PDB file of C-alpha atoms in Angstrom:
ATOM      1  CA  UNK N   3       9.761  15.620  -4.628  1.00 86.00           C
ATOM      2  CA  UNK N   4      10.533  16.869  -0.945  1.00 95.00           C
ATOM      3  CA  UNK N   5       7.797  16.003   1.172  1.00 95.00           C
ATOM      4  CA  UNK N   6       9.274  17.128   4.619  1.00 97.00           C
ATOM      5  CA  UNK N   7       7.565  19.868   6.322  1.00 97.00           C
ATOM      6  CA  UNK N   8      10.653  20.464   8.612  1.00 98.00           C
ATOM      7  CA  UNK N   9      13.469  20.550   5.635  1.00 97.00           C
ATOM      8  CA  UNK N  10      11.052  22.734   3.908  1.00 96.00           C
ATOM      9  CA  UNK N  11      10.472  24.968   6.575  1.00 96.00           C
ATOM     10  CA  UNK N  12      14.191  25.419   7.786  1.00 96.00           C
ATOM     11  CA  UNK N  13      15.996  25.004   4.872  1.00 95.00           C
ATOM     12  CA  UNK N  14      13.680  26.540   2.031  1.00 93.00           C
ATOM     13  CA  UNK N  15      13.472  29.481   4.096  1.00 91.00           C
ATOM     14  CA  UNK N  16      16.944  30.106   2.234  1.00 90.00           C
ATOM     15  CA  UNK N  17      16.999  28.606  -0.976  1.00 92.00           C
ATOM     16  CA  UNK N  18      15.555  25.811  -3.138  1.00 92.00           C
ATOM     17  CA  UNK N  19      14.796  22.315  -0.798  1.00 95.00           C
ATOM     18  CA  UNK N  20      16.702  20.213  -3.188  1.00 96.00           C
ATOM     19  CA  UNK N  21      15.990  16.413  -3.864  1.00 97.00           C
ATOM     20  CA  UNK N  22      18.409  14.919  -1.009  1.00 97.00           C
ATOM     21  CA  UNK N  23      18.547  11.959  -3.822  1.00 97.00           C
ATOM     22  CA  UNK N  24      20.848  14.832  -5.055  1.00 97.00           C
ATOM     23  CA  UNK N  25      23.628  14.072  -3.084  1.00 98.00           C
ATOM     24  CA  UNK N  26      24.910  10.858  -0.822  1.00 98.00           C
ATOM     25  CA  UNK N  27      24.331  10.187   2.489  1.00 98.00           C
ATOM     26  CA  UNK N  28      27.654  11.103   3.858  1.00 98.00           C
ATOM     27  CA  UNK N  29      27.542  14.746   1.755  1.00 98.00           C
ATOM     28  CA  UNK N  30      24.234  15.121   3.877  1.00 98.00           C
ATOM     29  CA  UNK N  31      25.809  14.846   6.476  1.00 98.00           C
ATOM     30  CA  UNK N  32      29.147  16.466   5.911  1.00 97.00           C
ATOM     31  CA  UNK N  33      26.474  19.806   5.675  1.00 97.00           C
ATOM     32  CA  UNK N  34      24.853  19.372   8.715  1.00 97.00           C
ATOM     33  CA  UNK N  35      27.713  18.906  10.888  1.00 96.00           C
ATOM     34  CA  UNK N  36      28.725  22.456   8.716  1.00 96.00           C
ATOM     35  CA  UNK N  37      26.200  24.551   9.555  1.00 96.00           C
ATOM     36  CA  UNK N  38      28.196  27.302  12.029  1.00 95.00           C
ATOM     37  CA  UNK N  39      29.566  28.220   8.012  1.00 95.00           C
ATOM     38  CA  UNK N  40      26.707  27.004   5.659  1.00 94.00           C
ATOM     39  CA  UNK N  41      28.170  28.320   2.255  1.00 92.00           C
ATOM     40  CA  UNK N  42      29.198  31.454   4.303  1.00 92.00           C
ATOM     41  CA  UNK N  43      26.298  31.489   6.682  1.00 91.00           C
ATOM     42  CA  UNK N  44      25.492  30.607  10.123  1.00 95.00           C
ATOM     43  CA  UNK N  45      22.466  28.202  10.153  1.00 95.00           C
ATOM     44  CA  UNK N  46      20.911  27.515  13.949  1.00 95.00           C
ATOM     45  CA  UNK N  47      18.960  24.632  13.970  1.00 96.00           C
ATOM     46  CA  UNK N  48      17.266  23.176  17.235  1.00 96.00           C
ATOM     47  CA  UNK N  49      18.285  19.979  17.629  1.00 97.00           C
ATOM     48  CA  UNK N  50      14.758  17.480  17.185  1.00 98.00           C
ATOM     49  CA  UNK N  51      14.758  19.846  14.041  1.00 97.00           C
ATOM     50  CA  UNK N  52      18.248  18.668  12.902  1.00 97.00           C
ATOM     51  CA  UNK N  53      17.269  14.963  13.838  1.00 98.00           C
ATOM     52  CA  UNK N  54      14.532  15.141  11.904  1.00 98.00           C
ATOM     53  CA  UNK N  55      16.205  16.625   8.430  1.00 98.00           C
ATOM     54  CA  UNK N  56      19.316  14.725   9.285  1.00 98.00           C
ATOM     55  CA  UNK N  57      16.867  11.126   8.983  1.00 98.00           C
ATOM     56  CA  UNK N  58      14.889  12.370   6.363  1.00 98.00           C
ATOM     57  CA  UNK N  59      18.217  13.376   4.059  1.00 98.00           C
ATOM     58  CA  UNK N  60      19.823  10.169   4.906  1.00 98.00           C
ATOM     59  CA  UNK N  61      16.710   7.854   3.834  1.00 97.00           C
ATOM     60  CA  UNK N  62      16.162   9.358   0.865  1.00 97.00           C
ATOM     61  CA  UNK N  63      19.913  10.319  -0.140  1.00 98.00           C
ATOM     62  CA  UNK N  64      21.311   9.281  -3.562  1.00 97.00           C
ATOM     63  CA  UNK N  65      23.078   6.205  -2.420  1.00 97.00           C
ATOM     64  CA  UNK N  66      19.801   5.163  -0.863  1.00 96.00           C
ATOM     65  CA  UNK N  67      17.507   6.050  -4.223  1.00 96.00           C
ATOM     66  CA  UNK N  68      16.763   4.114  -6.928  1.00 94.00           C
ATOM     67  CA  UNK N  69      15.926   7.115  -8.985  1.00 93.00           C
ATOM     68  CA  UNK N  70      17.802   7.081 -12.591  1.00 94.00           C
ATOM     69  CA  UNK N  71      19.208  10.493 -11.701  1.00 95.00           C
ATOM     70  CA  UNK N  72      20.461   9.225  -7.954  1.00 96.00           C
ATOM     71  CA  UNK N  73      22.412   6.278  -9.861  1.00 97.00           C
ATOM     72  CA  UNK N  74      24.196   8.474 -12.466  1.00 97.00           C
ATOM     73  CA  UNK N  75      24.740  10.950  -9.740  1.00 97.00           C
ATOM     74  CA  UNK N  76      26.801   7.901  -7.698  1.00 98.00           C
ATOM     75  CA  UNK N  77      28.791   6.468 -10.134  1.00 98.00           C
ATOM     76  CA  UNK N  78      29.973   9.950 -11.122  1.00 98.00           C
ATOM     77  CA  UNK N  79      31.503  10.585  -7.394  1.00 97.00           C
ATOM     78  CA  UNK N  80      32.912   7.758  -6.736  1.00 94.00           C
ATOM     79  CA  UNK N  81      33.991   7.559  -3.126  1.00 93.00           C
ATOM     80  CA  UNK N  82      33.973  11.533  -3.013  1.00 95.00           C
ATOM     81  CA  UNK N  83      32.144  12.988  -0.630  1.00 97.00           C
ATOM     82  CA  UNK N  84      31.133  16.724  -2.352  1.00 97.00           C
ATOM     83  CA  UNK N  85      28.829  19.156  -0.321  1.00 95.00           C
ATOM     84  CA  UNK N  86      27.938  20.746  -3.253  1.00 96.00           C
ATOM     85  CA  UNK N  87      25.535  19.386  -6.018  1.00 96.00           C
ATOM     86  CA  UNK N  88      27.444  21.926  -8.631  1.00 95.00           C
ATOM     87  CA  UNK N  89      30.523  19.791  -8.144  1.00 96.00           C
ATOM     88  CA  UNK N  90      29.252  16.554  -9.103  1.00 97.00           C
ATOM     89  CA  UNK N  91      30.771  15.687 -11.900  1.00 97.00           C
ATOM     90  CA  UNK N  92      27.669  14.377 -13.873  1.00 97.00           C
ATOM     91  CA  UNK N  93      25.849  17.472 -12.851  1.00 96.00           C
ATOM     92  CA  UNK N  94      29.378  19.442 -14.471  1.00 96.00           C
ATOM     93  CA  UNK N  95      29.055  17.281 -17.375  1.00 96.00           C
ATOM     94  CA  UNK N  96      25.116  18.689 -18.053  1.00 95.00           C
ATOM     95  CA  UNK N  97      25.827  21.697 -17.851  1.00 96.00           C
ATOM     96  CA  UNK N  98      29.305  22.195 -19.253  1.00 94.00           C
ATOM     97  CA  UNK N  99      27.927  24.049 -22.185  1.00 95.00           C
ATOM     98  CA  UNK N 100      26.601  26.911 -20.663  1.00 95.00           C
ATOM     99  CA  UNK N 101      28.637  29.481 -20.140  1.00 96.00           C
ATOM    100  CA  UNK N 102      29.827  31.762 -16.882  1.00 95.00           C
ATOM    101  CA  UNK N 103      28.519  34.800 -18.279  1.00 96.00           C
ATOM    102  CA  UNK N 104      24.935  32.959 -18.583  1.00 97.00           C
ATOM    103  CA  UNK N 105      25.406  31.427 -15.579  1.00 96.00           C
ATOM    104  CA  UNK N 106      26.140  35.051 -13.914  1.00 95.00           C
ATOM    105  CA  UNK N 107      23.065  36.659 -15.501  1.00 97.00           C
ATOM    106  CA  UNK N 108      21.349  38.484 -12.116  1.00 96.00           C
ATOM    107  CA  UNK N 109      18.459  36.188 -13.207  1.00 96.00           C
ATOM    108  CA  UNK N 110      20.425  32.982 -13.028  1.00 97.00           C
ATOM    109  CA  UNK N 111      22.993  33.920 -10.148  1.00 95.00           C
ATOM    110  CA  UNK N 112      24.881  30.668  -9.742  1.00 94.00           C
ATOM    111  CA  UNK N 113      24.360  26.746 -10.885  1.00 94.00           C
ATOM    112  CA  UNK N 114      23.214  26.095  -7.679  1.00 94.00           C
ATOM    113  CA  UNK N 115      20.066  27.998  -8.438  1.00 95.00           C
ATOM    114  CA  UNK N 116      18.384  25.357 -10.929  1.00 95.00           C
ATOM    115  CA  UNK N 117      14.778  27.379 -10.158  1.00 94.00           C
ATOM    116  CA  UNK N 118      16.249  29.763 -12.318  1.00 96.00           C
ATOM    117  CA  UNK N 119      16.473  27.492 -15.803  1.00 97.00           C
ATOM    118  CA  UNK N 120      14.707  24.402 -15.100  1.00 96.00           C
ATOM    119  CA  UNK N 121      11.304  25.032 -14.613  1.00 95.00           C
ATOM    120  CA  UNK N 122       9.937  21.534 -12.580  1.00 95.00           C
ATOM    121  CA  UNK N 123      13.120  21.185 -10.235  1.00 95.00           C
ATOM    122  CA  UNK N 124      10.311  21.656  -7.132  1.00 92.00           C
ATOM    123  CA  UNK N 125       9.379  18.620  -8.479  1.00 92.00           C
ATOM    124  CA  UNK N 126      12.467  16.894  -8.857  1.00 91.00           C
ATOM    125  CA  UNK N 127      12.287  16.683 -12.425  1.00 93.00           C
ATOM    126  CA  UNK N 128      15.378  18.426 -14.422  1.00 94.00           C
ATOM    127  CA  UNK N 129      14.831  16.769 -17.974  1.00 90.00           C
ATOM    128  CA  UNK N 130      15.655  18.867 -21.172  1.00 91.00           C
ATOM    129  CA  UNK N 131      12.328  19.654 -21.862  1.00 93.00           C
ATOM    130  CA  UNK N 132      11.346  21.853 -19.407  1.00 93.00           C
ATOM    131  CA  UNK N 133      14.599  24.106 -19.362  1.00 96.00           C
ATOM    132  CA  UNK N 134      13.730  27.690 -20.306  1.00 96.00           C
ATOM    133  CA  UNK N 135      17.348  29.654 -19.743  1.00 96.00           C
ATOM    134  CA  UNK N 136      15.979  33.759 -18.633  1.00 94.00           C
ATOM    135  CA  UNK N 137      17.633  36.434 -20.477  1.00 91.00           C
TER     136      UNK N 137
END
């Protein structure tokens, strides 16, 4: 669960605050130094803000989690470095059988909003059983 008032405050403002046990350390990082084109948009961030998120990411990042989720996320990447948690490949791989036109639905959007189908991922919890996929 993401339990930083800053993160939540800049970056939810936006979209979902996902898990950083999501992605590595250096992918974390890769974003923040990114944010002049953050997936399109300019993000201005003061900079004890960016400190702050920038520690916070990095201390709780997948390569630093012991989570089940963090480890299957690492050995699926290898020594890639993705900025997006839709191009992991174990996050591909469970979620390969849904199709674009699903995926596409106005009430879905894109993979990257997992709000939309599983139900706890506030929480950080994206088991099977509480997936409910909108019409």
């Amino acid at each position: 669960m993401v339990n930083n008032a800053v993160y939540k405050e800049n970056c939810g403002a936006c979209h979902l605050t996902y898990q950083p046990a999501l992605l590595p350390s250096g992918s974390w990082a890769k974003i923040l130094k990114g944010l002049a084109d953050h997936f399109g948009e300019a993000i201005e961030l003061d900079p004890e803000s960016k400190k702050i998120i920038a520690e916070y990411l990095k201390a709780n990042a997948a390569d630093y989690s012991s989570t089940e989720l963090s480890s299957k996320i690492m050995k699926s990447i290898g020594n890639q470095t993705p900025q997006r948690i839709t191009k992991i490949p174990y996050i591909q791989k469970n979620h390969h059988e849904i199709s674009q036109d699903v995926i596409k639905r106005e009430s879905i959007g894109s993979l990257s909003n997992c709000l939309a189908c599983h139900t706890t991922a506030e929480s950080g919890v994206y088991d099977d059983d509480n997936v409910k996929i909108p019409k």
